[in-house]
Each structure stands twice: as structure tokens, then as C-alpha cells.
Coordinates of N, CA and C in Angstrom, one line a residue:
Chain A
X1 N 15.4 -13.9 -5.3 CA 14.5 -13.1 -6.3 C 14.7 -11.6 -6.0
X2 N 14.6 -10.9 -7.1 CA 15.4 -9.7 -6.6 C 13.9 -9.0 -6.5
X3 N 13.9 -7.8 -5.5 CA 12.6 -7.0 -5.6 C 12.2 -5.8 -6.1
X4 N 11.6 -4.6 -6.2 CA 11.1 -4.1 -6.9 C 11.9 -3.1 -6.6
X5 N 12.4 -2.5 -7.7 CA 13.5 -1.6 -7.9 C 12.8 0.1 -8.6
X6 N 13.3 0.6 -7.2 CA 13.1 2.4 -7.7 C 14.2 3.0 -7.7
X7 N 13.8 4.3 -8.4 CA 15.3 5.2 -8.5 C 14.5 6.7 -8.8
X8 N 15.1 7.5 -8.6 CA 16.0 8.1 -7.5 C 15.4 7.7 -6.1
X9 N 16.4 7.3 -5.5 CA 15.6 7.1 -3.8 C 15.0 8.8 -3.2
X10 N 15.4 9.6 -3.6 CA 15.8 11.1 -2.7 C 15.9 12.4 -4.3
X11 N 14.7 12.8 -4.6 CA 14.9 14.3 -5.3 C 14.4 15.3 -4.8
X12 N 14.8 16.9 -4.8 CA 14.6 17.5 -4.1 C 14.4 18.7 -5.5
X13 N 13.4 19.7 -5.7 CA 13.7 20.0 -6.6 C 12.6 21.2 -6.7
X14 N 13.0 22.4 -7.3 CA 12.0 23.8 -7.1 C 10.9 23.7 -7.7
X15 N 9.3 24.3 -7.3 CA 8.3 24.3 -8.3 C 8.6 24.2 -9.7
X16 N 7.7 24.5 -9.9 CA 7.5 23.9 -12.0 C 8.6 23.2 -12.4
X17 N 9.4 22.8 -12.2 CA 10.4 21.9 -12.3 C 9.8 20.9 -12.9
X18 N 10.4 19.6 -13.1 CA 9.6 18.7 -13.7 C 10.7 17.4 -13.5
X19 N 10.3 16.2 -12.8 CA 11.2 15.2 -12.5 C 10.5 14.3 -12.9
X20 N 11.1 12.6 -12.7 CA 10.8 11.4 -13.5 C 11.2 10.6 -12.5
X21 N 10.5 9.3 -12.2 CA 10.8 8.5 -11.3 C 11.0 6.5 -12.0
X22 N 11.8 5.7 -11.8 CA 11.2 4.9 -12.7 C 11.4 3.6 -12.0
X23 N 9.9 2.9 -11.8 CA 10.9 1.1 -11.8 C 10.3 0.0 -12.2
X24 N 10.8 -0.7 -11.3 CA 11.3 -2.1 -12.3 C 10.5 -3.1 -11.4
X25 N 9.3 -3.4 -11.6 CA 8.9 -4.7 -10.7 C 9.8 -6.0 -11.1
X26 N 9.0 -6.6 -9.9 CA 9.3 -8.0 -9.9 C 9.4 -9.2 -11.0
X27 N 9.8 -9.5 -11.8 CA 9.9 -10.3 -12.7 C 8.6 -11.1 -13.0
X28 N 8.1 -11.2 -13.4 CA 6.5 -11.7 -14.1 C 5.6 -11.2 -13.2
X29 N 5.7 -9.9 -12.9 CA 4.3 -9.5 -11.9 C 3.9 -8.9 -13.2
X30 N 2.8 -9.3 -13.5 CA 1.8 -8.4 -14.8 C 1.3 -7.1 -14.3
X31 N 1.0 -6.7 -12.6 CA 0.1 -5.2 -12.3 C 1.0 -5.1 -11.8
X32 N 1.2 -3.3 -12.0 CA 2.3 -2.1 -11.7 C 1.6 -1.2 -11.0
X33 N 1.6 -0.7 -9.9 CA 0.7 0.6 -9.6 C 2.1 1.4 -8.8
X34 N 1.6 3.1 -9.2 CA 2.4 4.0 -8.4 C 1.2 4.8 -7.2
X35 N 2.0 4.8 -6.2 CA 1.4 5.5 -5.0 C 1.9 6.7 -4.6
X36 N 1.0 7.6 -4.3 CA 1.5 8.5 -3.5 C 1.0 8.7 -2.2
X37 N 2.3 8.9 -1.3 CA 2.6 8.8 0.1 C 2.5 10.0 0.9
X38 N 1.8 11.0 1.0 CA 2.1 12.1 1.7 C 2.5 11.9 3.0
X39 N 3.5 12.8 4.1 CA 3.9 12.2 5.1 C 2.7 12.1 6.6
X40 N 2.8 11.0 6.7 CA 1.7 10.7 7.9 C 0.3 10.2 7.3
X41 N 0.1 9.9 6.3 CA -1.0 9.5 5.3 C -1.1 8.4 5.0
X42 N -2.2 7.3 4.5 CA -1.7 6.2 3.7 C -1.2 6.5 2.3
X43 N -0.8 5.5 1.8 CA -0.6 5.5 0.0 C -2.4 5.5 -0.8
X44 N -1.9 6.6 -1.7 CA -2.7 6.9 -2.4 C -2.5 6.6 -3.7
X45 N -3.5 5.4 -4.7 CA -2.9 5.5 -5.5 C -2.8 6.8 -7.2
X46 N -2.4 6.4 -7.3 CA -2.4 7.7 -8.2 C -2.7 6.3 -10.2
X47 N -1.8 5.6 -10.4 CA -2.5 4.8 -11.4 C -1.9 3.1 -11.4
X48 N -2.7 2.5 -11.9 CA -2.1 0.9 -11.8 C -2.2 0.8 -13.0
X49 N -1.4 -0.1 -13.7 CA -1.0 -0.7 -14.9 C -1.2 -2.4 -15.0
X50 N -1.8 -3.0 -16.0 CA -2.0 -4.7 -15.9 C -1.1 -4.5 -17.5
X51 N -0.1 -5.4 -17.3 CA 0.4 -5.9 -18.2 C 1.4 -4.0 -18.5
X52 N 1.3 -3.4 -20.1 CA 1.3 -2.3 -20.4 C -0.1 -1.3 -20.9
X53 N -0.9 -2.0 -20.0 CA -2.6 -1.5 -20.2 C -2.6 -0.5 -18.8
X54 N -3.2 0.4 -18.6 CA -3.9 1.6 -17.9 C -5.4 0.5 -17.1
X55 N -5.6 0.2 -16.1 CA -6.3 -0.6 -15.4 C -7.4 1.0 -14.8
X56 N -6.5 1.8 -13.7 CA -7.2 2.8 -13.4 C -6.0 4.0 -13.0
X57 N -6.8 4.9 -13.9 CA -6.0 6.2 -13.7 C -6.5 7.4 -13.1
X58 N -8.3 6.9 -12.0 CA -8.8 7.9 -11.7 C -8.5 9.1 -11.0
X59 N -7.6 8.8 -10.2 CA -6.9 9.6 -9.3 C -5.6 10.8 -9.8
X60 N -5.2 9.8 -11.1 CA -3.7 11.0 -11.3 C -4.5 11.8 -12.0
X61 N -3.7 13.3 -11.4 CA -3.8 14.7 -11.9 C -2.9 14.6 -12.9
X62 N -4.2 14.7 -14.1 CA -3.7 14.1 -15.4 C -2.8 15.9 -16.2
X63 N -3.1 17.0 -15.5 CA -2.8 18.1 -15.9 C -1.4 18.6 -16.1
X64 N -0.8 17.7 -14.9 CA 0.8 17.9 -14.3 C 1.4 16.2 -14.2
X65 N 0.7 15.4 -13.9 CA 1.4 13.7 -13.7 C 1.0 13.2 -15.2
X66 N 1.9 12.3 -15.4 CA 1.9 11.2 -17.1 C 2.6 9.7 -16.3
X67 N 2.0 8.7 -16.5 CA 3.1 7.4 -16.5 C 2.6 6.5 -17.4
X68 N 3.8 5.8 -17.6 CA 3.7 4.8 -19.4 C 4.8 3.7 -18.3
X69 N 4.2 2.3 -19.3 CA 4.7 1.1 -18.9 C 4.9 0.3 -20.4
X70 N 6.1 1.0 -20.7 CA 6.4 0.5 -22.3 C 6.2 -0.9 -21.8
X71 N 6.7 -1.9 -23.4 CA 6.4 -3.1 -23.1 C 6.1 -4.2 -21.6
X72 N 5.7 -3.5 -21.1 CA 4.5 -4.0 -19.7 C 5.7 -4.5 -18.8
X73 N 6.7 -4.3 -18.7 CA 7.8 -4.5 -17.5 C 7.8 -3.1 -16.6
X74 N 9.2 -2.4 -17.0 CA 9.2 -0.8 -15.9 C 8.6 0.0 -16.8
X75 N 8.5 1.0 -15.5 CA 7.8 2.2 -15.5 C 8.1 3.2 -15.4
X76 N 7.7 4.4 -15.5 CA 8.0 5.6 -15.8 C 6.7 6.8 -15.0
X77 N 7.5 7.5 -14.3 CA 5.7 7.9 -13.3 C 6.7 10.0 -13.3
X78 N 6.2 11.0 -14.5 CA 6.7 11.9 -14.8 C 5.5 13.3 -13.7
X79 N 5.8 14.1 -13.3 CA 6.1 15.1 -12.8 C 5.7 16.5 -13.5
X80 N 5.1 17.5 -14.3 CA 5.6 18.4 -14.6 C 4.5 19.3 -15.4
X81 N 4.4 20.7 -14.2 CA 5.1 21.0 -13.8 C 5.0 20.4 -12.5
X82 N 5.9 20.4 -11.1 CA 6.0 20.2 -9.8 C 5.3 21.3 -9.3
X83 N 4.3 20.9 -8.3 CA 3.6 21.9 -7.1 C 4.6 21.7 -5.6
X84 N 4.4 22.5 -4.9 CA 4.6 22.2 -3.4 C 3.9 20.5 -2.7
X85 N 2.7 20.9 -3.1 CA 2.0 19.7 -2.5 C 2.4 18.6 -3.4
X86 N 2.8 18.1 -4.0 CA 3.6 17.3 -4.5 C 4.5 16.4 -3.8
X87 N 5.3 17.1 -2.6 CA 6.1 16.8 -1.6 C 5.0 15.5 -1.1
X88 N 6.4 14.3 -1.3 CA 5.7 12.9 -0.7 C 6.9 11.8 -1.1
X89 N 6.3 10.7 -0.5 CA 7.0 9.4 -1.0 C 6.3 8.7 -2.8
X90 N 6.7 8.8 -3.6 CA 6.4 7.9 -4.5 C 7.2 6.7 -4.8
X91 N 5.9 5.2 -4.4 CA 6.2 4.4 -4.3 C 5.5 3.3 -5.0
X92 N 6.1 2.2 -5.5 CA 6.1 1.8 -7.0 C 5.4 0.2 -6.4
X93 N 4.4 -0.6 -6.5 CA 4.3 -2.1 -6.4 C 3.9 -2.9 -7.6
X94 N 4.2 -4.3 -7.1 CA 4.0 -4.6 -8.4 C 3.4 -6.2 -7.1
X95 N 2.6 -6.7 -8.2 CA 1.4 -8.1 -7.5 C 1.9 -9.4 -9.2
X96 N 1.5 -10.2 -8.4 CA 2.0 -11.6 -9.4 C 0.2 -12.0 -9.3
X97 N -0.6 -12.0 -10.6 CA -1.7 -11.9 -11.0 C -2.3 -12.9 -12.0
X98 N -3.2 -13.8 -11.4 CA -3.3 -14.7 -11.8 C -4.4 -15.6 -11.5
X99 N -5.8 -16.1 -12.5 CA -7.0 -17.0 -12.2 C -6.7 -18.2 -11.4
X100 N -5.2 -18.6 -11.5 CA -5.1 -20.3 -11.0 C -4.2 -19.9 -10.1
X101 N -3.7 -18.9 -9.7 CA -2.5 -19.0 -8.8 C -3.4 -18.8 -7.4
X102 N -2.6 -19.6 -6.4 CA -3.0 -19.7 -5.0 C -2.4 -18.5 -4.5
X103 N -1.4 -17.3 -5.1 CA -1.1 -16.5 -4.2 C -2.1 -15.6 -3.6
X104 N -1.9 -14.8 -2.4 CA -2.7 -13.9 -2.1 C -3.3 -12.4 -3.2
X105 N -1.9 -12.5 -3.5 CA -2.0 -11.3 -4.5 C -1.6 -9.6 -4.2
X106 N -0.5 -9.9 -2.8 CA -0.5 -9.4 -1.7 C 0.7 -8.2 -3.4
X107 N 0.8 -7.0 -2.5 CA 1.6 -5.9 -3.5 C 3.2 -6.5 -3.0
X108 N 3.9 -6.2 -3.7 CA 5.5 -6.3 -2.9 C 5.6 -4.8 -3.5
X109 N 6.4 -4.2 -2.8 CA 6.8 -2.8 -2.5 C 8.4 -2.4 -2.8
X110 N 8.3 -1.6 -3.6 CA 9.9 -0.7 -3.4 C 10.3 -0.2 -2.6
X111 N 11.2 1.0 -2.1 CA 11.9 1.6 -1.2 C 11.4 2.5 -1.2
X112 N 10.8 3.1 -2.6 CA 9.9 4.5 -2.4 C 10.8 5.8 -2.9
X113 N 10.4 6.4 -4.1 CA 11.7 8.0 -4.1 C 10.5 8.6 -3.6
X114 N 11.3 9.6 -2.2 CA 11.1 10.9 -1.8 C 11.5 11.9 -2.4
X115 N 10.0 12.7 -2.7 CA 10.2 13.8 -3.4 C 9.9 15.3 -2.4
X116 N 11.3 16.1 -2.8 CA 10.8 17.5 -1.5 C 10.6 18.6 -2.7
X117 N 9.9 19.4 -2.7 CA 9.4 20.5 -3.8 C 9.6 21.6 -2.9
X118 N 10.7 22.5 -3.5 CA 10.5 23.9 -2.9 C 9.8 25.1 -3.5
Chain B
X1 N -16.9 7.7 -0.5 CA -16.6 7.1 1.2 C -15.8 6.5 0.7
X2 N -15.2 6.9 2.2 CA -14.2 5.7 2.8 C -13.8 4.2 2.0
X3 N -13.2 3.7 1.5 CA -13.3 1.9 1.7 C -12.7 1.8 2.8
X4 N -11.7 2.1 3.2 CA -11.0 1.6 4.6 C -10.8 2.3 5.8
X5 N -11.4 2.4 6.9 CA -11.6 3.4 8.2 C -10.6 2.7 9.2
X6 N -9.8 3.5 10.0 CA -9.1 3.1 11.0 C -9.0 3.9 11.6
X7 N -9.9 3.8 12.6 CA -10.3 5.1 14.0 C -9.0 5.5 14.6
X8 N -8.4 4.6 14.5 CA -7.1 5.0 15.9 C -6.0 5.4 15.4
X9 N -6.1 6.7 15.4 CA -4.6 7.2 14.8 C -3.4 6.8 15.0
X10 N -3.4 6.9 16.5 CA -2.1 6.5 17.7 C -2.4 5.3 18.6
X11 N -1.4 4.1 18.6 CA -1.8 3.5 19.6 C -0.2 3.1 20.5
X12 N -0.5 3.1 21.6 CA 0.4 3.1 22.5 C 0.4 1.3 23.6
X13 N 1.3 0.6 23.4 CA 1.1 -0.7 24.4 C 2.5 -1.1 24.9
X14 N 2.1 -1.5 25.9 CA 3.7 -2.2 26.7 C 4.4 -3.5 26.3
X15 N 5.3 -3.2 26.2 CA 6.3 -4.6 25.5 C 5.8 -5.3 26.4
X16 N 5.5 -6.7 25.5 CA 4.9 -8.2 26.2 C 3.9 -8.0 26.1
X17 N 2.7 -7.5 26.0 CA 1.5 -7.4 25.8 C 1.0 -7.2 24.6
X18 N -0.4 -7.8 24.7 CA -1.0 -7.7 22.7 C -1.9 -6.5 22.6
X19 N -1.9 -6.0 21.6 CA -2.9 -4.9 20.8 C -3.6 -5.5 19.7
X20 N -4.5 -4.8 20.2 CA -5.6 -5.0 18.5 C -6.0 -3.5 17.6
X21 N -5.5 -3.4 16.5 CA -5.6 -2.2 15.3 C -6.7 -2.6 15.1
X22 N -7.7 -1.8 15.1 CA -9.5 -1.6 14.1 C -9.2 -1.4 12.8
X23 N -10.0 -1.9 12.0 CA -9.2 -1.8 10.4 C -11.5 -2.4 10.2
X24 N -12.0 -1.1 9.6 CA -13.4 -1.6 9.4 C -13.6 -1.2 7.4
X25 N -13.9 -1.8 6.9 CA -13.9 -1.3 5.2 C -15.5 -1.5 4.7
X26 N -15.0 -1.2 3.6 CA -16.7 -1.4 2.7 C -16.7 -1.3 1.6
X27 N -17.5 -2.8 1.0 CA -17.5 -3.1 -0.7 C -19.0 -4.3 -0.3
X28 N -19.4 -3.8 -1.6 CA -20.4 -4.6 -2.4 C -19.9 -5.5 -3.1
X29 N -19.0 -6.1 -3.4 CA -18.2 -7.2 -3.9 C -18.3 -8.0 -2.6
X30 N -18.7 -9.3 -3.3 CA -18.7 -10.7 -2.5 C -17.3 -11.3 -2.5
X31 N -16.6 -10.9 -3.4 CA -14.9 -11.6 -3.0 C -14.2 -10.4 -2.9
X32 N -13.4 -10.3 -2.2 CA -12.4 -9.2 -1.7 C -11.2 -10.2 -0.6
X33 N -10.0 -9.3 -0.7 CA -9.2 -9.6 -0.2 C -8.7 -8.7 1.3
X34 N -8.4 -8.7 1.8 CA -8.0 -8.2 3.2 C -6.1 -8.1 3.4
X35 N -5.9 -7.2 3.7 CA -4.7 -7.3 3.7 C -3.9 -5.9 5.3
X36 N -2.9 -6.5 5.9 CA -2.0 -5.6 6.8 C -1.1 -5.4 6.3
X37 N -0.3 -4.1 6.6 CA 1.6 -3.9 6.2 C 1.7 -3.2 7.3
X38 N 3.0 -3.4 7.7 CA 4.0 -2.5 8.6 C 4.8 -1.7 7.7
X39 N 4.5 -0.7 8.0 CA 5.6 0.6 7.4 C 6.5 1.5 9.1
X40 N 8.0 0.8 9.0 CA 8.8 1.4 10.1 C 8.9 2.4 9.7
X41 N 10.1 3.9 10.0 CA 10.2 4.3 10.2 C 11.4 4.3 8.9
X42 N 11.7 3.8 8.4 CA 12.5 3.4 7.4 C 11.9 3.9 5.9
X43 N 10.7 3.5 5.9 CA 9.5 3.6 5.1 C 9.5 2.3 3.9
X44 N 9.7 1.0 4.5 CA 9.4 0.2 3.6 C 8.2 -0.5 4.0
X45 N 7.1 -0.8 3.0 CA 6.1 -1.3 3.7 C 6.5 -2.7 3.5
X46 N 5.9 -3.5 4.8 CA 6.1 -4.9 5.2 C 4.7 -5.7 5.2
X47 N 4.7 -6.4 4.4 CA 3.5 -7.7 4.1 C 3.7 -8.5 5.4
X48 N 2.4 -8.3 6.5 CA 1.7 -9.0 7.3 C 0.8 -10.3 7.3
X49 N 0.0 -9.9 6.3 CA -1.1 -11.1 7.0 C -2.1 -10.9 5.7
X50 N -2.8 -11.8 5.3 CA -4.0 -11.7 4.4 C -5.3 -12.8 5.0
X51 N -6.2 -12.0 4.4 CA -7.2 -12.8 4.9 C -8.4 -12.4 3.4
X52 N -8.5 -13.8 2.9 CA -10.0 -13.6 2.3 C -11.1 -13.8 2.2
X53 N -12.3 -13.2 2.0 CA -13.9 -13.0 1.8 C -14.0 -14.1 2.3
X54 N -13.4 -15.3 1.4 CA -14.2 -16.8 1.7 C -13.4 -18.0 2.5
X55 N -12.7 -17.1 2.8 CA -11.6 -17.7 4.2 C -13.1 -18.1 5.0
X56 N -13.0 -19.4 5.8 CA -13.7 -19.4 7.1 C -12.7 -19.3 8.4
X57 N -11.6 -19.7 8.3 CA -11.1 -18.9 9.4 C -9.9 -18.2 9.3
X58 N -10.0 -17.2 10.5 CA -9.3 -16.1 10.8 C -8.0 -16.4 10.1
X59 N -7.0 -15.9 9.8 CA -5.7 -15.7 9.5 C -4.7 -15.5 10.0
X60 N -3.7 -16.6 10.7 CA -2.4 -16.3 11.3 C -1.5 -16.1 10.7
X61 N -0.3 -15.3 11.3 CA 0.9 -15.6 11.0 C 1.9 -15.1 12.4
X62 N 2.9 -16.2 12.7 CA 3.5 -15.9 13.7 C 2.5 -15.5 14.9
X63 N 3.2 -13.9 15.4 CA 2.7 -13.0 16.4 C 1.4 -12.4 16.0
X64 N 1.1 -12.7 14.4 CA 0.1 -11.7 14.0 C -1.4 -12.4 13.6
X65 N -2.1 -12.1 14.0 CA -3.6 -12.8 13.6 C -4.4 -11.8 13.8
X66 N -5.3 -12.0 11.9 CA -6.4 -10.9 12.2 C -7.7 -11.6 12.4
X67 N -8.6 -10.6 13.1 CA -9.8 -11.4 13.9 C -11.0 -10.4 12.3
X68 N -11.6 -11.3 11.8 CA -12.4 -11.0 10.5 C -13.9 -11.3 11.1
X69 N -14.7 -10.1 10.6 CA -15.8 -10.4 11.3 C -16.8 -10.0 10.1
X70 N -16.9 -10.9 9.3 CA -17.6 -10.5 7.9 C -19.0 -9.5 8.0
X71 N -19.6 -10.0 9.2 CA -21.1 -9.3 9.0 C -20.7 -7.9 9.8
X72 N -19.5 -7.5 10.5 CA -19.5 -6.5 10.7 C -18.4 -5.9 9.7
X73 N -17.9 -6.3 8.8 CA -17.0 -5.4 8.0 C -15.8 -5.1 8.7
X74 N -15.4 -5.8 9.5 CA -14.2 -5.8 10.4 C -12.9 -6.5 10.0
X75 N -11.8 -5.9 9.9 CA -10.4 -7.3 10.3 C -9.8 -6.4 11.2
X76 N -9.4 -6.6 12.3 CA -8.8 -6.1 12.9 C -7.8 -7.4 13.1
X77 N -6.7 -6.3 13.3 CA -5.5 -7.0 13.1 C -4.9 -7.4 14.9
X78 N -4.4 -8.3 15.1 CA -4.1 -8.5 16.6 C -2.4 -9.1 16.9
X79 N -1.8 -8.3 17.4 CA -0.5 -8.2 17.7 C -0.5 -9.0 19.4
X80 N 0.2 -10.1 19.4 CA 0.6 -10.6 20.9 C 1.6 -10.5 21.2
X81 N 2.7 -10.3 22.4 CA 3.9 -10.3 22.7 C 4.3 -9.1 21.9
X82 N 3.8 -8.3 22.5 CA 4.6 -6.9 21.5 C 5.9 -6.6 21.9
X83 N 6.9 -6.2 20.7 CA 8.1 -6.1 21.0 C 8.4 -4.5 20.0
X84 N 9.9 -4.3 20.8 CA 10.2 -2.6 20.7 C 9.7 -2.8 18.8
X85 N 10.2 -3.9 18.2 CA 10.6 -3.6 17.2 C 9.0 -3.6 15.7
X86 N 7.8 -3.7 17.0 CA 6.9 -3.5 16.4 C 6.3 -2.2 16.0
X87 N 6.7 -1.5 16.6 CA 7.0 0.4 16.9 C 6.8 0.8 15.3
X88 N 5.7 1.2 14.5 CA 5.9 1.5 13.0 C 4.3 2.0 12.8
X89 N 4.2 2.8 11.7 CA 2.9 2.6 11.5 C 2.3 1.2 10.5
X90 N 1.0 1.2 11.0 CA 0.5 -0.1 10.2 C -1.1 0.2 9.5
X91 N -1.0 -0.5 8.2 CA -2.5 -0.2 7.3 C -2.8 -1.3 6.9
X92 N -3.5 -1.1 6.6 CA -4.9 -2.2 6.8 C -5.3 -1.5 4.9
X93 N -5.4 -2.7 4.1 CA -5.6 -2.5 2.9 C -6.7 -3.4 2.7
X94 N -7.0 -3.5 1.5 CA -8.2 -4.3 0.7 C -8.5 -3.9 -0.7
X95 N -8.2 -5.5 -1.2 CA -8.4 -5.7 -2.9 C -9.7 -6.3 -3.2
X96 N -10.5 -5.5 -4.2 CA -11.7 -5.3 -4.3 C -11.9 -6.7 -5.4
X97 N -12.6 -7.6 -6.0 CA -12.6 -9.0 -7.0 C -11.7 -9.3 -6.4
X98 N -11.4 -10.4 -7.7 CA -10.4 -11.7 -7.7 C -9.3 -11.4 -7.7
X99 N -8.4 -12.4 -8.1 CA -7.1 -12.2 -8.4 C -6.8 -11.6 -9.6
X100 N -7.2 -10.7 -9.9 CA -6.7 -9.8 -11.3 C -6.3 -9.1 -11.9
X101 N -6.2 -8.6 -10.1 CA -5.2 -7.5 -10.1 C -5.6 -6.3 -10.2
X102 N -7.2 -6.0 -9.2 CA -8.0 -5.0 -9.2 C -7.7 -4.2 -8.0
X103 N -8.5 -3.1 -8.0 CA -8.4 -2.3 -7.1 C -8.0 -2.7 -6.0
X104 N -6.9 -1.7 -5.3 CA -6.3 -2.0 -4.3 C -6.0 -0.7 -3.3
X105 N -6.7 -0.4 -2.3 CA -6.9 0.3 -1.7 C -6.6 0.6 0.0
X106 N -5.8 1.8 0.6 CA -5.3 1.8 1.8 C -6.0 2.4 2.6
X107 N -6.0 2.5 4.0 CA -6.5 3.2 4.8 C -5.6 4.0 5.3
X108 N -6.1 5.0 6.3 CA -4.9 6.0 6.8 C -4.0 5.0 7.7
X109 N -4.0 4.1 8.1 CA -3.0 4.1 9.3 C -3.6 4.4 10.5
X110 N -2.3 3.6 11.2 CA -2.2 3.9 13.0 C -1.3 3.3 13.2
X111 N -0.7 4.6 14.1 CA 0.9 4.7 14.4 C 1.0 3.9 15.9
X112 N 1.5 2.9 15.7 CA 2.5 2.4 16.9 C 3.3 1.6 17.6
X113 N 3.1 2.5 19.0 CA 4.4 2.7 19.4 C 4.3 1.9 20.8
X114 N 5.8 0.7 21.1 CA 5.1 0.0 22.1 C 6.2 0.5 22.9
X115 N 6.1 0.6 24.2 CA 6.7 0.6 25.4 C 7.4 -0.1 26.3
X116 N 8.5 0.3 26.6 CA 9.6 -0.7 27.1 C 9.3 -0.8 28.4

């Protein structure tokens, strides 16, 4: 089963700039959430997605961050302009969700793109 | 506040020997979920151990068992036989309802690092 797929693993890129990160959960996981990782921090999330629905977006700094989960598969988690403090891991999970399933509901995790803002 | 507190920033233990991570949270929800990950040094986080609300007992896996202590808001997580390759930071999460894919929330962490 293949797992949750990010890209770019590594951008590096000057204030107000403006970058895009995107992936691809796991094959029938219905919730999508993106995190942000500052270094030495836990993950913070920033918004989760059920299906291609907005579940909770209290956290993203709606001024400079946008993400959309067209037809409720991948994702798209946009940038812009870029701050310094910005600098972090953004990293993508996706949970298999469900009233009858016995799973835990535990997140499976990407590799994570690191972002460096100069 | 807080949902998820983990006093110990750093913890330090000698290969062969067990640790226990403090991992203390808080919800007003009667079902919740409990959850640990290892994140190495690599930065992939690693699915440990789950434990839920209505679990009556504790939760193993392998080397790893967390000790749940409902009336005090506790899971601490408990590592035996520690080996080099346990050396990573680890968090202690918790999903707030059912399975539906609700809130899901980390704590800072605690880094460690075991001793040869």
C-alpha cells in the first residue's frame, strides 16, 4: 500500500515569495490535515479536510496560507506572501475514517517538505 | 490551554533499561483517543501505540506500553529494553470524539536520547 505522498521534500525561498506544497494521501483515507512543524516543536495543525470539506481551519493564517482539496483526494497547502517565521517542516496526514471500522484512526504521515525562508 | 502537556523536554536513559515519557491531556469529551509517535532524526513520524477512553486495559505493543490513568488524565508512555535506536523525539497526541475524524492534537515533545 503505497503511503502518503509529499513534494517538494526541500524549498528554500526569499520573503514574500510565494510557494505551494502538495499531496496525495492514502487511498480511501477520507481526512486530510496539514501541519506545521517548527523546528523542536510539536506539529501544529494549521487545517484538516474530511472528504473535500474544511472540518477546521482555526489555526491557518488565512491572510498569507490557502489550501483546497479538489475532488477530496490531494491537496494543495499555498504560501503567499512567505514570512521568515514560516521556516518549518510542512507535513501532510491522512486517517482512514469510519463509524464501523475497528481502526484506531491513528494519522499515517508523509516525509514532510521543509521550508527555509530567507 | 494546553490539550496535551509533556513536562520533560529531555530525557536521557541507558541502553537496557526502561523510561517512562509523561504525556498528561485534557477534554471534556467522554470518548477520546490517545495516541504516541516517534519522530527520529530523519523526521518521519512513527505510529507507536493507541489507547482508548474506553479501553479497560492499558495498551501494548512490543517494547512499548502506555500506562493510562483516566482519573488522572495521564498516558504515559513506557519504553523497556531501551535501545540506541530509540534515540528520537516522541509525542504524545490525542483525538478528541469518535472515529470521524475530529480533532487531532500534539503535544510539544520529549527528546530522547538513550545511552550506550
Amino acid at each position: 500500500e503505497a503511503g502518503v505522498a509529499q513534494s517538494p521534500r526541500y524549498k528554500i525561498i526569499e520573503k514574500r515569495q510565494s510557494v505551494a506544497f502538495w499531496c496525495n494521501p492514502i487511498s480511501g483515507h477520507a481526512t486530510l490535515y496539514w501541519y506545521q512543524q517548527i523546528l523542536g516543536q510539536g506539529p501544529k495543525l494549521l487545517i484538516q479536510f474530511q472528504n473535500n470539506g474544511v472540518v477546521d481551519d482555526s489555526q491557518l493564517p488565512k491572510d498569507r496560507f490557502s489550501a483546497e482539496r479538489l475532488k477530496g483526494v490531494d491537496s494543495t497547502l499555498k504560501i503567499q506572501p512567505a514570512k521568515l517565521e514560516d521556516s518549518a517542516v510542512y507535513l501532510c496526514a491522512s486517517s482512514l475514517v469510519s463509524p464501523l471500522a475497528i481502526a484506531t484512526g491513528e494519522l499515517f504521515f508523509g516525509e514532510g517538505s521543509r521550508l527555509t525562508v530567507l | 490551554a494546553q490539550k496535551i502537556t509533556q513536562t520533560q523536554p529531555g530525557m536521557f536513559v541507558q541502553e537496557k533499561e526502561a523510561v517512562t515519557l509523561d504525556c498528561t491531556y485534557d477534554t471534556s469529551d467522554p470518548s477520546y483517543g490517545l495516541f504516541w509517535y516517534k519522530q527520529p532524526s530523519s523526521g518521519e513520524m512513527i505510529f507507536l501505540i493507541y489507547q482508548g477512553s474506553y479501553d479497560q486495559q492499558n495498551a501494548t505493543e512490543g517494547r512499548y506500553s502506555l500506562n493510562f490513568q483516566k482519573a488522572r488524565k495521564s498516558a504515559n508512555l513506557v519504553i523497556s529494553a531501551s535501545q540506541l535506536g530509540d534515540s528520537a523525539m516522541y509525542f504524545c497526541a490525542m483525538r478528541e470524539g469518535d472515529n470521524y475524524g475530529q480533532n487531532f492534537v500534539f503535544g510539544p515533545g520529549t527528546r530522547l536520547s538513550v545511552l550506550p
